[in-house]
Short mmCIF file of C-alpha atoms and ligand atoms in Angstrom, two decimals:
data_model
loop_
_atom_site.label_atom_id
_atom_site.label_comp_id
_atom_site.label_asym_id
_atom_site.label_seq_id
_atom_site.Cartn_x
_atom_site.Cartn_y
_atom_site.Cartn_z
CA MET A 176 -4.80 -74.95 -37.38
CA THR A 177 -3.50 -77.27 -34.74
CA LEU A 178 -4.69 -80.73 -34.90
CA THR A 179 -5.58 -82.80 -31.59
CA PRO A 180 -6.24 -86.48 -31.61
CA PRO A 181 -9.72 -87.27 -30.50
CA PRO A 182 -10.10 -87.79 -26.69
CA LEU A 183 -11.14 -91.41 -27.29
CA LYS A 184 -9.89 -93.83 -29.93
CA ASN A 185 -11.89 -95.76 -32.20
CA ASP A 186 -11.05 -99.13 -30.69
CA CYS A 187 -11.62 -97.91 -27.34
CA PHE A 188 -14.48 -100.56 -26.80
CA ALA A 189 -12.83 -103.40 -28.78
CA LEU A 190 -12.65 -106.59 -26.98
CA PRO A 191 -9.74 -109.35 -27.45
CA ALA A 192 -10.24 -111.28 -30.61
CA GLY A 193 -11.94 -114.58 -30.21
CA GLN A 194 -13.51 -113.82 -26.79
CA ASP A 195 -16.94 -115.15 -26.41
CA TRP A 196 -18.54 -114.11 -23.11
CA THR A 197 -16.46 -111.67 -21.25
CA PRO A 198 -16.65 -111.69 -17.49
CA VAL A 199 -17.62 -108.30 -15.72
CA PRO A 200 -14.29 -107.48 -14.06
CA GLN A 201 -12.50 -107.77 -17.66
CA ILE A 202 -15.02 -105.37 -19.03
CA HIS A 203 -14.37 -103.09 -16.21
CA GLN A 204 -10.54 -103.22 -16.79
CA LEU A 205 -10.85 -102.63 -20.36
CA LEU A 206 -13.08 -99.36 -19.88
CA GLN A 207 -10.68 -98.13 -17.24
CA GLN A 208 -7.87 -98.52 -19.61
CA ARG A 209 -9.33 -97.08 -22.74
CA LEU A 210 -11.49 -94.14 -21.33
CA THR A 211 -10.23 -90.76 -20.39
CA PRO A 212 -11.86 -87.72 -19.06
CA ILE A 213 -13.65 -85.92 -22.02
CA ALA A 214 -15.24 -83.23 -20.14
CA GLN A 215 -14.09 -79.42 -20.50
CA VAL A 216 -12.28 -77.93 -17.78
CA LYS A 217 -13.19 -74.41 -16.38
CA SER A 218 -12.56 -72.18 -13.53
CA MET A 219 -15.45 -70.96 -11.31
CA PRO A 220 -16.02 -69.34 -7.98
CA ALA A 221 -15.50 -71.95 -5.16
CA ILE A 222 -18.73 -71.06 -3.25
CA ASP A 223 -20.79 -72.16 -6.52
CA ALA A 224 -18.97 -75.48 -7.07
CA LEU A 225 -21.23 -77.69 -5.08
CA GLY A 226 -21.38 -81.05 -7.06
CA TYR A 227 -18.88 -80.37 -9.46
CA VAL A 228 -15.86 -82.49 -9.93
CA LEU A 229 -12.28 -81.09 -9.25
CA ALA A 230 -10.08 -81.00 -12.38
CA GLU A 231 -6.99 -80.01 -10.29
CA PRO A 232 -6.37 -80.48 -6.40
CA VAL A 233 -7.34 -77.50 -4.39
CA LEU A 234 -4.55 -75.86 -2.22
CA ALA A 235 -5.18 -73.93 0.96
CA ARG A 236 -4.33 -70.28 0.25
CA ARG A 237 -3.87 -69.44 4.13
CA ASP A 238 -3.53 -71.30 7.25
CA ASN A 239 -6.65 -72.27 9.22
CA PRO A 240 -6.80 -70.88 11.75
CA PRO A 241 -5.07 -67.95 10.24
CA HIS A 242 -3.53 -67.02 13.88
CA ALA A 243 -3.65 -68.85 17.16
CA ASN A 244 -6.88 -68.36 18.80
CA SER A 245 -8.76 -69.51 21.88
CA ALA A 246 -11.00 -72.65 22.06
CA VAL A 247 -12.87 -71.47 25.15
CA ASP A 248 -13.71 -68.55 27.20
CA GLY A 249 -11.10 -67.92 29.74
CA TYR A 250 -7.88 -66.27 30.59
CA GLY A 251 -4.60 -66.23 28.61
CA LEU A 252 -1.24 -66.42 30.24
CA CYS A 253 2.25 -67.89 29.99
CA ALA A 254 1.74 -71.33 31.62
CA GLU A 255 5.25 -72.37 32.58
CA LEU A 256 5.34 -69.83 35.20
CA TYR A 257 2.73 -71.56 37.32
CA GLY A 258 3.61 -74.97 38.92
CA GLU A 259 1.84 -76.86 41.42
CA GLY A 260 -0.22 -75.01 44.03
CA SER A 261 -2.64 -71.99 43.93
CA HIS A 262 -1.80 -68.72 42.05
CA VAL A 263 -3.16 -65.00 41.88
CA VAL A 264 -2.33 -63.05 38.73
CA SER A 265 -3.46 -59.59 37.71
CA CYS A 266 -5.10 -59.04 34.43
CA VAL A 267 -4.19 -56.51 31.92
CA LYS A 268 -6.71 -53.87 31.05
CA GLY A 269 -8.78 -54.76 28.04
CA ARG A 270 -9.55 -58.32 26.63
CA SER A 271 -9.30 -60.37 23.37
CA ALA A 272 -12.65 -61.11 21.78
CA ALA A 273 -13.58 -62.83 18.31
CA GLY A 274 -13.00 -60.10 15.83
CA ALA A 275 -11.65 -57.70 18.23
CA PRO A 276 -8.06 -58.68 19.11
CA TYR A 277 -6.00 -57.36 21.81
CA LEU A 278 -3.01 -55.54 20.04
CA HIS A 279 -0.33 -55.47 22.64
CA ASP A 280 1.90 -57.96 24.16
CA VAL A 281 0.76 -59.59 27.34
CA PRO A 282 3.51 -58.99 30.09
CA LYS A 283 5.16 -62.06 31.52
CA HIS A 284 3.42 -62.30 34.94
CA LYS A 285 -0.11 -61.03 33.78
CA ALA A 286 -3.23 -62.65 32.37
CA ILE A 287 -5.82 -61.48 29.75
CA ARG A 288 -9.37 -62.13 29.63
CA ILE A 289 -10.09 -63.95 26.23
CA LEU A 290 -13.11 -65.32 24.49
CA THR A 291 -13.68 -68.15 22.07
CA GLY A 292 -12.34 -67.55 18.75
CA ALA A 293 -10.27 -64.56 19.87
CA SER A 294 -6.78 -64.12 18.72
CA VAL A 295 -4.26 -65.06 21.12
CA PRO A 296 -1.96 -62.27 21.93
CA ALA A 297 1.82 -62.54 22.03
CA GLY A 298 3.15 -63.55 25.63
CA VAL A 299 0.28 -65.92 25.95
CA ASP A 300 0.62 -69.72 25.30
CA THR A 301 -2.39 -71.21 27.44
CA ILE A 302 -5.83 -70.48 28.26
CA VAL A 303 -7.34 -71.42 31.55
CA LEU A 304 -11.07 -72.12 31.62
CA GLN A 305 -13.26 -69.55 33.10
CA GLU A 306 -14.65 -72.26 35.18
CA ASP A 307 -11.40 -73.03 36.79
CA VAL A 308 -10.83 -69.50 37.79
CA ALA A 309 -12.07 -67.15 40.53
CA THR A 310 -11.93 -63.50 39.67
CA ASP A 311 -12.61 -59.93 41.23
CA GLY A 312 -12.62 -58.32 38.05
CA ASP A 313 -9.01 -57.37 38.43
CA LYS A 314 -7.17 -60.49 39.23
CA ILE A 315 -7.69 -64.27 38.95
CA ALA A 316 -7.06 -67.14 41.27
CA PHE A 317 -6.66 -70.67 39.97
CA ASN A 318 -4.81 -73.90 40.74
CA GLY A 319 -1.64 -75.07 38.90
CA PRO A 320 0.03 -76.81 37.40
CA LEU A 321 -1.16 -75.77 33.95
CA LYS A 322 -0.54 -77.91 30.74
CA VAL A 323 1.19 -75.62 28.32
CA GLY A 324 -0.77 -75.05 25.17
CA SER A 325 -4.12 -76.06 26.52
CA ASN A 326 -7.53 -74.76 25.24
CA LEU A 327 -5.71 -72.88 22.29
CA ARG A 328 -5.78 -73.69 18.62
CA LYS A 329 -2.47 -73.13 16.89
CA ALA A 330 -2.22 -71.37 13.65
CA GLY A 331 -2.45 -73.55 10.85
CA GLU A 332 -3.13 -76.66 12.84
CA ASP A 333 -6.04 -77.44 10.75
CA ALA A 334 -4.54 -76.76 7.35
CA LYS A 335 -1.51 -75.21 6.25
CA ALA A 336 -1.08 -72.66 3.52
CA THR A 337 -0.30 -74.17 0.08
CA ALA A 338 -1.29 -77.76 1.53
CA GLU A 339 -3.55 -79.87 -0.70
CA ILE A 340 -6.94 -80.05 0.91
CA LEU A 341 -8.85 -81.52 -1.73
CA PRO A 342 -7.59 -84.03 -4.60
CA ALA A 343 -8.53 -83.87 -8.19
CA GLY A 344 -11.34 -85.89 -9.17
CA ARG A 345 -13.29 -85.34 -6.13
CA ARG A 346 -17.08 -84.29 -6.26
CA ILE A 347 -17.44 -81.26 -4.09
CA THR A 348 -19.65 -81.41 -1.07
CA PRO A 349 -21.20 -79.13 1.31
CA THR A 350 -18.28 -79.73 3.92
CA ASP A 351 -15.71 -79.16 1.10
CA LEU A 352 -17.41 -75.78 0.76
CA ALA A 353 -16.75 -75.15 4.43
CA LEU A 354 -13.00 -76.24 4.08
CA MET A 355 -12.47 -74.25 0.87
CA ALA A 356 -13.93 -71.15 2.71
CA ALA A 357 -11.99 -71.57 5.84
CA THR A 358 -8.69 -71.60 3.89
CA GLY A 359 -9.41 -68.83 1.58
CA VAL A 360 -9.90 -70.64 -1.63
CA GLN A 361 -11.87 -68.23 -4.02
CA SER A 362 -11.84 -70.23 -7.35
CA VAL A 363 -11.36 -73.93 -8.52
CA ARG A 364 -10.77 -75.75 -11.63
CA VAL A 365 -13.54 -77.98 -12.28
CA TYR A 366 -14.86 -80.20 -14.94
CA GLN A 367 -17.92 -79.22 -16.97
CA PRO A 368 -20.63 -81.70 -15.98
CA LEU A 369 -20.98 -84.29 -19.00
CA ARG A 370 -24.03 -83.84 -21.16
CA VAL A 371 -25.46 -87.36 -21.29
CA GLY A 372 -28.35 -88.09 -23.97
CA VAL A 373 -30.77 -90.65 -23.52
CA LEU A 374 -32.65 -92.22 -26.31
CA SER A 375 -35.20 -94.87 -26.28
CA THR A 376 -36.07 -97.17 -29.14
CA GLY A 377 -39.01 -99.12 -30.14
CA ASP A 378 -42.23 -98.93 -32.15
CA GLU A 379 -43.95 -100.18 -29.05
CA LEU A 380 -43.18 -97.15 -26.92
CA ALA A 381 -45.57 -94.63 -25.82
CA GLU A 382 -44.70 -91.73 -23.85
CA ALA A 383 -45.06 -91.96 -20.06
CA GLY A 384 -48.19 -90.29 -18.91
CA SER A 385 -49.85 -90.16 -22.33
CA GLU A 386 -52.86 -92.11 -23.55
CA ALA A 387 -51.70 -95.58 -25.13
CA ASP A 388 -53.12 -98.10 -27.37
CA GLU A 389 -53.58 -101.61 -25.76
CA HIS A 390 -50.46 -102.84 -28.19
CA GLN A 391 -48.13 -100.13 -26.64
CA ILE A 392 -46.02 -100.13 -23.49
CA TYR A 393 -45.06 -97.11 -21.78
CA ASP A 394 -41.33 -95.90 -22.01
CA ALA A 395 -40.18 -96.77 -18.66
CA ASN A 396 -36.34 -96.64 -19.36
CA ARG A 397 -36.14 -93.03 -20.26
CA PRO A 398 -37.36 -91.58 -17.19
CA MET A 399 -35.33 -93.98 -15.20
CA LEU A 400 -32.25 -93.36 -17.20
CA LEU A 401 -32.55 -89.55 -17.18
CA ALA A 402 -33.03 -89.69 -13.43
CA MET A 403 -30.13 -92.05 -12.97
CA ILE A 404 -27.80 -89.61 -14.84
CA ALA A 405 -28.92 -86.62 -13.09
CA ARG A 406 -28.22 -88.41 -9.85
CA PHE A 407 -24.82 -89.39 -10.95
CA GLY A 408 -24.13 -85.60 -11.36
CA HIS A 409 -24.29 -85.20 -15.22
CA VAL A 410 -26.65 -83.13 -17.27
CA ALA A 411 -29.42 -85.39 -18.62
CA VAL A 412 -30.66 -84.60 -21.97
CA ASP A 413 -33.81 -86.07 -23.19
CA LEU A 414 -33.31 -87.33 -26.73
CA GLY A 415 -37.01 -88.95 -27.17
CA VAL A 416 -37.81 -92.07 -28.77
CA ALA A 417 -36.61 -93.31 -32.05
CA PRO A 418 -38.89 -95.80 -34.16
CA ASP A 419 -37.67 -98.96 -35.14
CA GLU A 420 -36.32 -97.63 -38.41
CA ARG A 421 -32.99 -97.38 -39.51
CA ASN A 422 -32.94 -93.96 -41.10
CA ALA A 423 -34.91 -92.35 -38.03
CA VAL A 424 -32.23 -93.87 -35.64
CA GLN A 425 -29.50 -92.55 -37.68
CA THR A 426 -30.71 -88.90 -38.05
CA MET A 427 -31.37 -89.08 -34.29
CA LEU A 428 -27.89 -90.41 -33.38
CA GLU A 429 -26.46 -87.88 -35.99
CA SER A 430 -27.92 -84.76 -34.29
CA ALA A 431 -27.54 -86.02 -30.72
CA SER A 432 -23.83 -86.44 -31.11
CA SER A 433 -23.29 -82.86 -31.87
CA GLU A 434 -25.47 -81.87 -28.93
CA VAL A 435 -24.18 -84.08 -26.04
CA ASP A 436 -20.98 -85.79 -24.72
CA VAL A 437 -22.18 -89.35 -24.36
CA ILE A 438 -25.33 -91.27 -25.70
CA LEU A 439 -27.16 -93.85 -23.71
CA THR A 440 -29.79 -95.67 -25.91
CA SER A 441 -32.05 -98.50 -24.63
CA GLY A 442 -33.64 -101.42 -26.87
CA GLY A 443 -32.68 -102.27 -30.10
CA ALA A 444 -29.21 -103.41 -29.09
CA SER A 445 -29.36 -107.13 -30.20
CA ALA A 446 -29.12 -109.01 -33.27
CA GLY A 447 -32.96 -109.36 -33.99
CA ASP A 448 -34.81 -108.04 -37.24
CA GLU A 449 -35.80 -104.86 -35.44
CA ASP A 450 -32.59 -103.98 -33.60
CA HIS A 451 -31.83 -101.01 -35.51
CA VAL A 452 -29.45 -99.50 -33.01
CA SER A 453 -26.82 -102.46 -33.50
CA ALA A 454 -27.72 -102.99 -37.19
CA LEU A 455 -26.91 -99.36 -37.87
CA LEU A 456 -23.82 -99.20 -35.75
CA GLN A 457 -22.76 -102.31 -37.31
CA ASP A 458 -23.12 -101.06 -40.76
CA GLN A 459 -21.13 -97.91 -40.19
CA GLY A 460 -18.57 -100.39 -38.81
CA ARG A 461 -18.20 -98.69 -35.41
CA LEU A 462 -19.95 -101.18 -33.44
CA VAL A 463 -18.67 -103.40 -30.69
CA GLN A 464 -20.93 -105.88 -29.31
CA TRP A 465 -20.26 -107.12 -25.81
CA ARG A 466 -21.36 -110.43 -24.92
CA ILE A 467 -21.24 -109.97 -21.14
CA ALA A 468 -21.01 -112.91 -18.76
CA MET A 469 -23.68 -111.65 -16.45
CA LYS A 470 -27.51 -111.89 -15.91
CA PRO A 471 -29.14 -109.71 -16.46
CA GLY A 472 -27.78 -108.53 -19.62
CA ARG A 473 -27.82 -109.47 -23.33
CA PRO A 474 -25.26 -108.27 -25.52
CA MET A 475 -24.61 -104.32 -24.86
CA ALA A 476 -23.63 -102.35 -28.06
CA LEU A 477 -20.96 -100.03 -27.70
CA ALA A 478 -19.70 -97.53 -30.23
CA LEU A 479 -18.05 -94.17 -31.01
CA TRP A 480 -20.49 -92.03 -33.15
CA ASN A 481 -18.57 -89.08 -34.55
CA GLY A 482 -16.42 -89.34 -31.67
CA THR A 483 -19.41 -89.62 -29.13
CA PRO A 484 -19.44 -92.74 -26.99
CA ILE A 485 -22.65 -94.59 -27.31
CA PHE A 486 -23.69 -97.12 -24.58
CA GLY A 487 -26.51 -99.31 -26.45
CA LEU A 488 -28.30 -100.66 -23.31
CA PRO A 489 -30.67 -103.69 -23.37
CA GLY A 490 -34.34 -102.65 -23.52
CA ASN A 491 -35.70 -104.94 -20.74
CA PRO A 492 -35.99 -102.20 -17.98
CA VAL A 493 -34.25 -104.45 -15.26
CA ALA A 494 -31.38 -104.95 -17.62
CA ALA A 495 -31.10 -101.50 -18.83
CA PHE A 496 -30.93 -100.55 -14.94
CA VAL A 497 -28.28 -103.04 -14.00
CA CYS A 498 -26.08 -102.44 -17.18
CA GLY A 499 -26.54 -98.81 -16.35
CA LEU A 500 -25.11 -99.11 -12.95
CA VAL A 501 -22.76 -101.90 -13.68
CA PHE A 502 -21.03 -100.40 -16.95
CA ALA A 503 -22.41 -96.96 -17.69
CA LYS A 504 -22.17 -95.46 -14.20
CA PRO A 505 -18.39 -96.08 -13.67
CA ALA A 506 -17.52 -95.28 -17.23
CA LEU A 507 -19.39 -91.90 -17.03
CA ASP A 508 -17.53 -91.29 -13.90
CA LEU A 509 -14.26 -91.66 -15.56
CA LEU A 510 -15.37 -89.64 -18.78
CA ALA A 511 -16.45 -86.89 -16.33
CA GLY A 512 -13.15 -86.83 -14.78
CA LYS A 513 -14.24 -88.26 -11.38
CA GLY A 514 -12.01 -91.54 -11.75
CA TRP A 515 -13.43 -95.09 -12.06
CA GLY A 516 -16.25 -95.34 -9.79
CA TRP A 517 -16.94 -98.85 -8.59
CA PRO A 518 -18.41 -99.48 -4.89
CA GLU A 519 -17.03 -101.88 -2.49
CA GLY A 520 -20.36 -103.07 -1.29
CA ARG A 521 -20.45 -105.29 1.82
CA LEU A 522 -20.81 -108.98 2.81
CA VAL A 523 -24.04 -109.76 4.23
CA PRO A 524 -25.78 -112.81 5.39
CA ALA A 525 -28.39 -114.14 2.77
CA SER A 526 -32.08 -114.79 3.94
CA PHE A 527 -32.66 -116.78 0.43
CA VAL A 528 -31.45 -119.92 -1.30
CA LYS A 529 -30.12 -120.14 -4.78
CA ARG A 530 -27.82 -122.28 -6.79
CA LYS A 531 -26.18 -120.79 -9.83
CA LYS A 532 -24.05 -122.09 -12.81
CA PRO A 533 -20.49 -121.13 -13.22
CA GLY A 534 -19.34 -118.75 -15.87
CA ARG A 535 -21.24 -115.42 -15.09
CA HIS A 536 -21.87 -112.90 -12.53
CA GLU A 537 -25.29 -112.42 -11.44
CA TYR A 538 -27.01 -109.33 -10.20
CA LEU A 539 -30.10 -109.80 -8.10
CA ARG A 540 -32.62 -107.17 -7.01
CA ALA A 541 -32.29 -107.27 -3.16
CA ARG A 542 -32.83 -105.31 0.05
CA ILE A 543 -31.70 -105.83 3.49
CA ARG A 544 -34.28 -106.81 6.11
CA GLU A 545 -33.30 -107.76 9.65
CA GLY A 546 -29.46 -107.89 8.77
CA ARG A 547 -30.11 -110.05 5.87
CA ALA A 548 -30.30 -109.74 2.07
CA GLU A 549 -33.65 -110.86 0.65
CA VAL A 550 -34.15 -111.02 -3.16
CA PHE A 551 -37.13 -110.14 -5.30
CA ALA A 552 -39.38 -113.22 -5.85
CA SER A 553 -38.68 -112.93 -9.63
CA GLU A 554 -35.79 -112.60 -11.61
CA GLY A 555 -37.64 -111.73 -14.77
CA SER A 556 -36.00 -108.96 -16.77
CA GLY A 557 -39.34 -107.02 -17.31
CA ARG A 558 -40.40 -107.08 -13.71
CA VAL A 559 -40.00 -103.13 -13.29
CA SER A 560 -41.83 -103.53 -9.81
CA GLY A 561 -38.85 -105.30 -8.57
CA LEU A 562 -36.65 -102.31 -9.17
CA SER A 563 -38.48 -100.22 -6.70
CA TRP A 564 -39.18 -103.06 -4.34
CA ALA A 565 -35.34 -103.37 -4.16
CA GLU A 566 -33.08 -101.07 -2.39
CA GLY A 567 -29.86 -102.53 -3.70
CA LEU A 568 -28.36 -105.37 -5.82
CA VAL A 569 -26.68 -108.85 -4.61
CA GLU A 570 -23.58 -109.89 -6.70
CA LEU A 571 -23.25 -113.40 -7.27
CA PRO A 572 -19.67 -114.46 -8.13
CA PHE A 573 -18.66 -115.81 -11.61
CA GLU A 574 -18.07 -119.33 -10.02
CA GLU A 575 -20.56 -121.86 -9.24
CA ALA A 576 -22.34 -120.76 -6.14
CA GLU A 577 -24.78 -122.40 -3.85
CA VAL A 578 -26.24 -119.56 -1.64
CA SER A 579 -28.01 -121.06 1.59
CA GLU A 580 -29.71 -119.02 4.48
CA GLY A 581 -26.97 -117.36 6.21
CA SER A 582 -24.16 -117.69 3.87
CA LEU A 583 -22.38 -114.32 2.92
CA VAL A 584 -23.10 -112.45 -0.44
CA ARG A 585 -22.05 -109.26 -1.77
CA TYR A 586 -24.43 -106.42 -1.64
CA TYR A 587 -24.36 -102.95 -3.09
CA THR A 588 -27.08 -100.22 -2.02
CA TYR A 589 -28.36 -98.15 -4.74
CA GLU A 590 -26.63 -95.25 -2.88
CA ASP A 591 -23.50 -97.13 -3.30
CA PHE A 592 -23.94 -96.30 -7.17
CA GLY A 593 -24.57 -92.96 -6.59
CA LEU A 594 -28.51 -93.24 -6.76
P1 LIG B 20 -35.33 -104.85 -27.24
O1 LIG B 20 -34.08 -104.78 -26.87
O2 LIG B 20 -35.66 -103.69 -28.14
O3 LIG B 20 -35.77 -105.97 -28.10
O4 LIG B 20 -36.42 -104.76 -26.07
C1 LIG B 20 -36.40 -105.73 -25.15
C2 LIG B 20 -37.80 -105.72 -24.28
O5 LIG B 20 -37.64 -104.39 -23.56
C3 LIG B 20 -38.89 -105.74 -25.21
O6 LIG B 20 -39.95 -106.23 -24.43
C4 LIG B 20 -39.28 -104.21 -25.19
O7 LIG B 20 -40.67 -103.90 -25.54
C5 LIG B 20 -38.86 -103.70 -23.89
N1 LIG B 20 -38.40 -102.33 -23.72
C6 LIG B 20 -37.50 -101.75 -24.79
N2 LIG B 20 -37.43 -100.47 -24.51
C7 LIG B 20 -38.24 -100.10 -23.35
C8 LIG B 20 -38.43 -99.02 -22.80
N3 LIG B 20 -38.03 -97.86 -23.01
N4 LIG B 20 -39.40 -99.17 -21.51
C9 LIG B 20 -39.93 -100.24 -21.29
N5 LIG B 20 -39.69 -101.22 -22.10
C10 LIG B 20 -38.77 -101.24 -23.01
MG1 LIG B 21 -37.02 -103.02 -29.47
#
């Protein structure tokens, strides 16, 4: 039996010693350096590959177009023969139509009727638009001079056989299906989508849509995180709810780790009495607590469980959502073979006023109205309604900042994060 090293190292989430509150960009850098694709690679028919991530670049199998063809309905001829002035040229019998080529050479001083998409026969280097021609059925009359090569698509002008048409890491789009079809690509090497499990934790949680006691709250994180994962292009696996009880959490993580590639948990990730996710991972000696210099966000727990990465997200829905976008999303992209996925965002004028302390990034629920970023009235981390009110996030920098009306702030739409 050949032994292969595990795809991720045990210390992949370790932070530099002595680090207290770690800035977001540093955590991004660390994840990029330590994580590698863990998704399996397989071959599949190109036409079925919408949404899959390419594991290898795709090469054109043939020229597009495969043969020079006409871009218009008109007449094909050899242009250099016809200078300034009017010309009358007789046509060969027959024509070239799309899918029904003219299979002979066109003699030098002759023209041929040719239709859009038809192969250009030998002897023709230019097509004259039919609108620029008078004809009696046998001859055509037109004015010169002609521009050699006009109205004609050259073989391979769009893509050359063996050229790379799509890079590894690309998530295949509908237009990519057109490009691969046009260049004769039949099969592609893709990453199998990641299976990402989502586990909620907490004795207070009731299943969304069920009857709930007064002291219970509905599990809002699990439907949200499952849907986010599906939008990111992974397979979302519902792992249910774990009670605040160590053995139960352990059993659930144990069985989940053999079933999925990555686990996202929410809740129980801090250092409180009932924070069983972090306590369990801690005891197993596999925990890394990230104290992230950002708001919202408490410590996030990261660990490898039997080689399966676990992202222990905060329980508050707003923090779970923001940490999901800011950390889990780009990391999952990388694990899935897509490469690190962090959006650029854009600078937009603010329509709000805010002063922030130095030493952490802040993410505010925001949306654009009349070209300006407005933010949700409350920064409360439990305010689920603000997540739906917002259409994106404003990111305030690590440094001290004083936002006033019209000052520029960085804004990411939810779509920028793949939602
Ligand atoms: P925890 O991190 O477990 O202390 O949870 C922090 C806060 O988030 C508490 O108010 C929890 O009730 C709440 N919370 C935890 N998990 C969820 C969830 N799945 N849906 C909604 N709220 C949650
Ligand atoms: Mg809890």
